[in-house]
Short mmCIF file of C-alpha atoms in Angstrom, two decimals:
data_model
loop_
_atom_site.label_atom_id
_atom_site.label_comp_id
_atom_site.label_asym_id
_atom_site.label_seq_id
_atom_site.Cartn_x
_atom_site.Cartn_y
_atom_site.Cartn_z
CA UNK A 342 81.68 79.57 147.22
CA UNK A 343 78.51 81.65 147.33
CA UNK A 344 75.09 80.37 148.26
CA UNK A 345 73.04 78.88 145.42
CA UNK A 346 69.86 80.81 144.78
CA UNK A 347 66.95 78.75 143.47
CA UNK A 348 63.77 79.61 141.67
CA UNK A 349 60.90 80.64 143.93
CA UNK A 350 62.91 82.60 146.45
CA UNK A 351 61.49 86.07 146.91
CA UNK A 352 63.59 88.93 145.63
CA UNK A 353 63.72 92.17 147.69
CA UNK A 354 61.16 94.68 146.47
CA UNK A 355 62.29 98.12 145.40
CA UNK A 356 61.03 101.13 147.35
CA UNK A 357 61.44 104.87 147.04
CA UNK A 358 61.84 107.28 149.92
CA UNK A 359 60.16 110.67 150.20
CA UNK A 360 62.88 112.25 148.07
CA UNK A 361 62.18 109.83 145.25
CA UNK A 362 65.44 107.93 145.77
CA UNK A 363 65.05 104.27 144.92
CA UNK A 364 65.82 101.79 147.72
CA UNK A 365 66.22 98.03 147.86
CA UNK A 366 64.34 95.58 150.09
CA UNK A 367 66.60 96.34 153.06
CA UNK A 368 65.91 100.07 152.90
CA UNK A 369 69.34 100.91 151.57
CA UNK A 370 69.74 103.36 148.67
CA UNK A 371 70.00 101.44 145.43
CA UNK A 372 73.25 101.99 143.57
CA UNK A 373 72.81 103.64 140.22
CA UNK A 374 74.73 102.59 137.14
CA UNK A 375 77.82 104.70 136.78
CA UNK A 376 78.10 106.83 133.68
CA UNK A 377 81.52 107.50 132.19
CA UNK A 378 82.73 110.82 130.85
CA UNK A 379 81.76 109.73 127.35
CA UNK A 380 78.14 109.37 128.44
CA UNK A 381 78.31 105.57 128.20
CA UNK A 382 77.50 103.30 131.13
CA UNK A 383 80.67 102.02 132.73
CA UNK A 384 81.31 98.26 132.55
CA UNK A 385 79.30 96.46 135.27
CA UNK A 386 81.06 94.38 137.89
CA UNK A 387 80.91 90.59 137.63
CA UNK A 388 78.47 89.08 140.13
CA UNK A 389 80.66 86.66 142.09
CA UNK A 390 77.75 85.03 143.93
CA UNK A 391 76.11 83.90 140.70
CA UNK A 392 76.89 81.73 137.69
CA UNK A 393 78.89 82.46 134.55
CA UNK A 394 79.68 80.77 131.24
CA UNK A 395 83.00 78.93 131.17
CA UNK A 396 85.23 80.24 128.37
CA UNK A 397 88.41 78.31 129.17
CA UNK A 398 89.25 74.89 130.62
CA UNK A 399 90.70 76.68 133.64
CA UNK A 400 87.12 77.64 134.53
CA UNK A 401 86.25 73.95 135.02
CA UNK A 402 86.24 73.91 138.82
CA UNK A 403 83.58 73.25 141.41
CA UNK A 404 79.84 73.06 140.59
CA UNK A 405 78.77 73.11 136.94
CA UNK A 406 75.72 72.85 134.69
CA UNK A 407 75.63 71.22 131.24
CA UNK A 408 73.21 73.40 129.27
CA UNK A 409 71.90 73.25 125.69
CA UNK A 410 69.57 75.30 123.43
CA UNK A 411 70.52 78.94 123.00
CA UNK A 412 67.11 80.63 123.27
CA UNK A 413 65.09 78.00 125.18
CA UNK A 414 67.75 76.41 127.41
CA UNK A 415 67.57 72.97 129.00
CA UNK A 416 70.02 71.26 131.32
CA UNK A 417 71.25 67.69 131.87
CA UNK A 418 70.04 66.55 135.30
CA UNK A 419 70.48 63.53 137.58
CA UNK A 420 67.32 61.65 138.53
CA UNK A 421 66.64 59.68 141.70
CA UNK A 422 66.41 56.44 139.70
CA UNK A 423 70.10 56.55 138.63
CA UNK A 424 69.08 57.83 135.21
CA UNK A 425 69.77 61.13 133.48
CA UNK A 426 67.01 63.37 132.23
CA UNK A 427 66.61 66.77 130.58
CA UNK A 428 65.19 69.60 132.68
CA UNK A 429 63.83 72.89 131.41
CA UNK A 430 63.04 74.32 134.85
CA UNK A 431 65.82 76.90 134.99
CA UNK A 432 66.19 80.38 136.39
CA UNK A 433 67.04 82.97 133.74
CA UNK A 434 68.93 85.73 135.54
CA UNK A 435 69.82 88.67 133.27
CA UNK A 436 73.30 90.02 133.90
CA UNK A 437 72.80 93.45 132.31
CA UNK A 438 75.45 92.91 129.69
CA UNK A 439 78.06 91.35 132.01
CA UNK A 440 80.35 89.19 129.86
CA UNK A 441 80.78 85.45 130.48
CA UNK A 442 83.31 84.29 133.06
CA UNK A 443 86.91 83.92 131.92
CA UNK A 444 90.18 85.77 131.66
CA UNK A 445 89.21 87.36 128.35
CA UNK A 446 85.89 87.73 126.60
CA UNK A 447 86.86 86.42 123.18
CA UNK A 448 83.53 84.96 122.15
CA UNK A 449 81.03 87.80 122.38
CA UNK A 450 80.73 91.30 120.99
CA UNK A 451 79.20 92.70 124.18
CA UNK A 452 75.65 92.68 122.84
CA UNK A 453 72.73 91.28 124.83
CA UNK A 454 73.40 87.68 125.71
CA UNK A 455 71.24 84.70 124.81
CA UNK A 456 69.19 83.16 127.66
CA UNK A 457 71.53 80.15 127.80
CA UNK A 458 74.25 82.45 129.17
CA UNK A 459 71.96 83.65 131.98
CA UNK A 460 70.85 80.24 133.32
CA UNK A 461 71.04 79.29 136.98
CA UNK A 462 69.86 76.06 138.66
CA UNK A 463 66.56 75.61 140.44
CA UNK A 464 67.50 72.28 142.05
CA UNK A 465 70.70 70.43 142.98
CA UNK A 466 69.71 67.71 140.49
CA UNK A 467 70.83 70.09 137.73
CA UNK A 468 74.30 70.55 139.23
CA UNK A 469 77.38 68.34 138.82
CA UNK A 470 80.80 68.91 140.38
CA UNK A 471 84.05 68.69 138.44
CA UNK A 472 86.47 66.04 139.77
CA UNK A 473 89.80 66.45 137.89
CA UNK A 474 91.35 63.16 136.76
CA UNK A 475 95.12 62.89 136.43
CA UNK A 476 96.21 62.19 132.85
CA UNK A 477 99.10 59.73 133.01
CA UNK A 478 99.82 60.23 129.31
CA UNK A 479 100.62 63.92 129.75
CA UNK A 480 104.23 64.99 129.83
CA UNK A 481 105.50 66.10 133.23
CA UNK A 482 106.52 69.32 131.49
CA UNK A 483 102.94 69.98 130.41
CA UNK A 484 101.39 72.22 133.08
CA UNK A 485 98.17 72.95 131.19
CA UNK A 486 94.85 72.31 132.89
CA UNK A 487 93.50 68.79 132.68
CA UNK A 488 90.65 68.16 130.25
CA UNK A 489 89.65 64.87 131.90
CA UNK A 490 87.02 64.91 134.62
CA UNK A 491 84.54 62.83 136.50
CA UNK A 492 81.24 64.64 137.03
CA UNK A 493 79.81 64.00 140.50
CA UNK A 494 76.22 64.53 141.61
CA UNK A 495 75.20 65.99 144.96
CA UNK A 496 74.62 62.49 146.39
CA UNK A 497 78.01 61.13 145.32
CA UNK A 498 77.11 59.37 142.07
CA UNK A 499 78.91 59.97 138.78
CA UNK A 500 77.88 60.70 135.21
CA UNK A 501 78.60 57.59 133.12
CA UNK A 502 78.76 56.95 129.38
CA UNK A 503 76.46 53.97 130.00
CA UNK A 504 73.68 56.54 130.33
CA UNK A 505 73.18 55.72 134.00
CA UNK A 506 74.70 57.17 137.16
CA UNK A 507 77.58 55.16 138.61
CA UNK A 508 78.55 54.65 142.24
CA UNK A 509 82.31 54.81 141.54
CA UNK A 510 84.70 56.19 138.92
CA UNK A 511 85.97 53.85 136.21
CA UNK A 512 86.92 54.28 132.53
CA UNK A 513 83.26 54.87 131.60
CA UNK A 514 83.05 57.79 134.03
CA UNK A 515 86.11 59.75 132.85
CA UNK A 516 85.12 62.49 130.39
CA UNK A 517 87.12 64.76 128.12
CA UNK A 518 85.61 68.18 127.50
CA UNK A 519 86.72 69.92 124.31
CA UNK A 520 85.80 73.26 122.79
CA UNK A 521 83.85 72.88 119.55
CA UNK A 522 85.56 74.92 116.84
CA UNK A 523 83.74 73.63 113.76
CA UNK A 524 81.01 76.28 113.79
CA UNK A 525 81.33 79.72 112.17
CA UNK A 526 82.58 82.24 114.73
CA UNK A 527 79.67 84.61 114.09
CA UNK A 528 77.16 81.86 114.91
CA UNK A 529 78.71 80.58 118.10
CA UNK A 530 77.67 83.21 120.67
CA UNK A 531 80.16 82.01 123.25
CA UNK A 532 82.20 78.83 123.58
CA UNK A 533 80.43 75.52 123.05
CA UNK A 534 81.82 72.24 124.34
CA UNK A 535 81.59 68.53 123.58
CA UNK A 536 81.50 66.00 126.42
CA UNK A 537 83.12 62.70 125.41
CA UNK A 538 84.17 59.38 126.93
CA UNK A 539 85.93 56.54 125.12
CA UNK A 540 84.57 57.44 121.69
CA UNK A 541 81.05 58.07 122.98
CA UNK A 542 79.65 61.59 122.99
CA UNK A 543 76.95 63.07 125.22
CA UNK A 544 73.97 64.25 123.17
CA UNK A 545 70.30 65.12 123.52
CA UNK A 546 67.78 63.41 121.23
CA UNK A 547 64.04 62.94 120.93
CA UNK A 548 63.07 59.35 121.71
CA UNK A 549 60.18 59.74 119.27
CA UNK A 550 58.51 62.33 117.10
CA UNK A 551 57.46 65.25 119.27
CA UNK A 552 58.66 63.57 122.47
CA UNK A 553 60.83 65.28 125.09
CA UNK A 554 64.60 65.30 124.77
CA UNK A 555 66.57 62.52 126.42
CA UNK A 556 70.31 62.37 127.26
CA UNK A 557 72.06 59.68 125.21
CA UNK A 558 75.61 58.72 124.29
CA UNK A 559 76.28 58.31 120.57
CA UNK A 560 79.22 56.44 119.03
CA UNK A 561 78.84 57.01 115.29
CA UNK A 562 76.98 59.05 112.70
CA UNK A 563 74.43 56.24 112.41
CA UNK A 564 73.41 56.99 116.01
CA UNK A 565 72.85 60.65 115.21
CA UNK A 566 69.15 61.32 114.63
CA UNK A 567 67.75 64.47 113.08
CA UNK A 568 67.86 67.35 115.54
CA UNK A 569 70.54 65.80 117.74
CA UNK A 570 72.14 68.30 120.12
CA UNK A 571 75.78 67.56 120.95
CA UNK A 572 77.17 71.02 121.76
CA UNK A 573 76.82 72.42 125.25
CA UNK A 574 77.44 75.57 127.24
CA UNK A 575 79.13 74.86 130.56
CA UNK A 576 77.89 77.10 133.36
CA UNK A 577 80.09 77.38 136.46
CA UNK A 578 80.03 79.26 139.73
CA UNK A 579 81.51 82.68 139.04
CA UNK A 580 83.83 82.69 142.04
CA UNK A 581 85.57 79.54 140.70
CA UNK A 582 86.42 81.04 137.32
CA UNK A 583 89.63 82.70 136.23
CA UNK A 584 87.85 86.05 136.08
CA UNK A 585 86.26 85.57 139.49
CA UNK A 586 89.50 84.49 141.12
CA UNK A 587 91.37 87.45 139.69
CA UNK A 588 88.66 89.78 140.96
CA UNK A 589 88.80 88.30 144.46
CA UNK A 590 92.56 88.77 144.45
CA UNK A 591 92.44 92.34 143.17
CA UNK A 592 89.71 93.31 145.64
CA UNK A 593 91.50 91.94 148.72
CA UNK A 594 91.76 94.52 151.48
CA UNK A 595 95.14 96.19 151.84
CA UNK A 596 95.35 95.77 155.63
CA UNK A 597 97.07 93.42 158.01
CA UNK A 598 95.55 90.63 155.90
CA UNK A 599 98.05 91.37 153.13
CA UNK A 600 100.05 88.29 154.17
CA UNK A 601 97.05 86.05 153.49
CA UNK A 602 96.41 87.77 150.15
CA UNK A 603 100.01 87.15 149.17
CA UNK A 604 99.72 83.47 150.14
CA UNK A 605 96.54 83.09 148.07
CA UNK A 606 98.18 84.70 145.05
CA UNK A 607 101.16 82.37 145.36
CA UNK A 608 98.96 79.27 145.74
CA UNK A 609 96.86 80.33 142.75
CA UNK A 610 99.95 80.54 140.55
CA UNK A 611 101.56 77.34 141.87
CA UNK A 612 98.40 75.32 141.25
CA UNK A 613 98.17 76.63 137.68
CA UNK A 614 94.89 78.39 138.46
CA UNK A 615 93.26 75.26 139.89
CA UNK A 616 92.94 76.77 143.38
CA UNK A 617 89.35 77.34 144.49
CA UNK A 618 89.36 80.70 146.26
CA UNK A 619 86.48 80.92 148.72
CA UNK A 620 85.67 81.90 152.29
CA UNK A 621 86.62 78.45 153.58
CA UNK A 622 90.14 78.72 152.13
CA UNK A 623 90.65 82.17 153.67
CA UNK A 624 89.34 80.92 157.03
CA UNK A 625 91.74 77.95 157.04
CA UNK A 626 94.71 80.17 156.21
CA UNK A 627 93.77 82.76 158.84
CA UNK A 628 93.38 80.08 161.50
CA UNK A 629 96.74 78.55 160.59
CA UNK A 630 98.38 81.98 160.70
CA UNK A 631 96.90 82.64 164.13
CA UNK A 632 98.32 79.44 165.65
CA UNK A 633 101.63 79.62 163.80
CA UNK A 634 101.02 76.79 161.31
CA UNK A 635 100.70 78.85 158.14
CA UNK A 636 103.56 77.14 156.28
CA UNK A 637 102.13 73.69 157.03
CA UNK A 638 98.69 74.79 155.86
CA UNK A 639 100.14 76.18 152.62
CA UNK A 640 101.72 72.80 151.88
CA UNK A 641 98.44 71.04 152.65
CA UNK A 642 96.42 73.34 150.38
CA UNK A 643 98.91 72.97 147.54
CA UNK A 644 98.93 69.17 147.84
CA UNK A 645 95.17 69.02 147.29
CA UNK A 646 95.66 70.21 143.72
CA UNK A 647 99.11 69.02 142.71
CA UNK A 648 98.13 65.41 143.41
CA UNK A 649 95.09 65.72 141.16
CA UNK A 650 96.66 67.33 138.07
#
């Protein structure tokens, strides 16, 4: 998983050499956008070290952000007092037309994206981590991705439908995340999700007229005040998405490391896409291969996911 970049970190300044060629902050020539034979810019490459918008449940892996408001985005955050709050301190990182993460871009027409689809965190308080919860009611023949998760904070607490942060996972900390399909397709601008637990739904409401938004859990229409927000965009680390994983696989070097690439491909398929492909995974597999324990390591990696789904 790539390093999180937070607001306030200096970005390399652009420079030009004597020939007028633009360079980045390290003095290397800046890559120009490639132009196809038709005169159109070729499709940019997904930025695997950044964040993308989840477009399928298979993208629900690793760190995530629960974001609302299309043009002026805010995020659900975990406070130090075991309470949730709404934060508007987000980085907006334009992706130059790069589509949201996912196997297929079914929710956008390729036009300039709304700011909500360019958000990145400025603090770990804005980041939760998906913890898949096994669904005992699912058929053993159903290999689809789980839609039940606990959402863990950086310090090991969990989002709870009580409105507070819990120290352990119980029924009030197990959430189902469903795609909202009741809005006109032309108005959706990407997939929106509901976050629910035991009949209670995560929402953002004003505690009073003109007051800031607060995270609440509503049970019925009578709890729904005017202006209630209950649809969210889920932002995830790009390298954990279906699109990011496929790119990492397709870009693997065709050298003596082909054996490791083949193992990763096999694990990715056998875990139904749940495998988190990162540098740590590759390092573990390479080390096991070097000492002759590759088969044992493969079993260990597979067990991490098959016991959770």
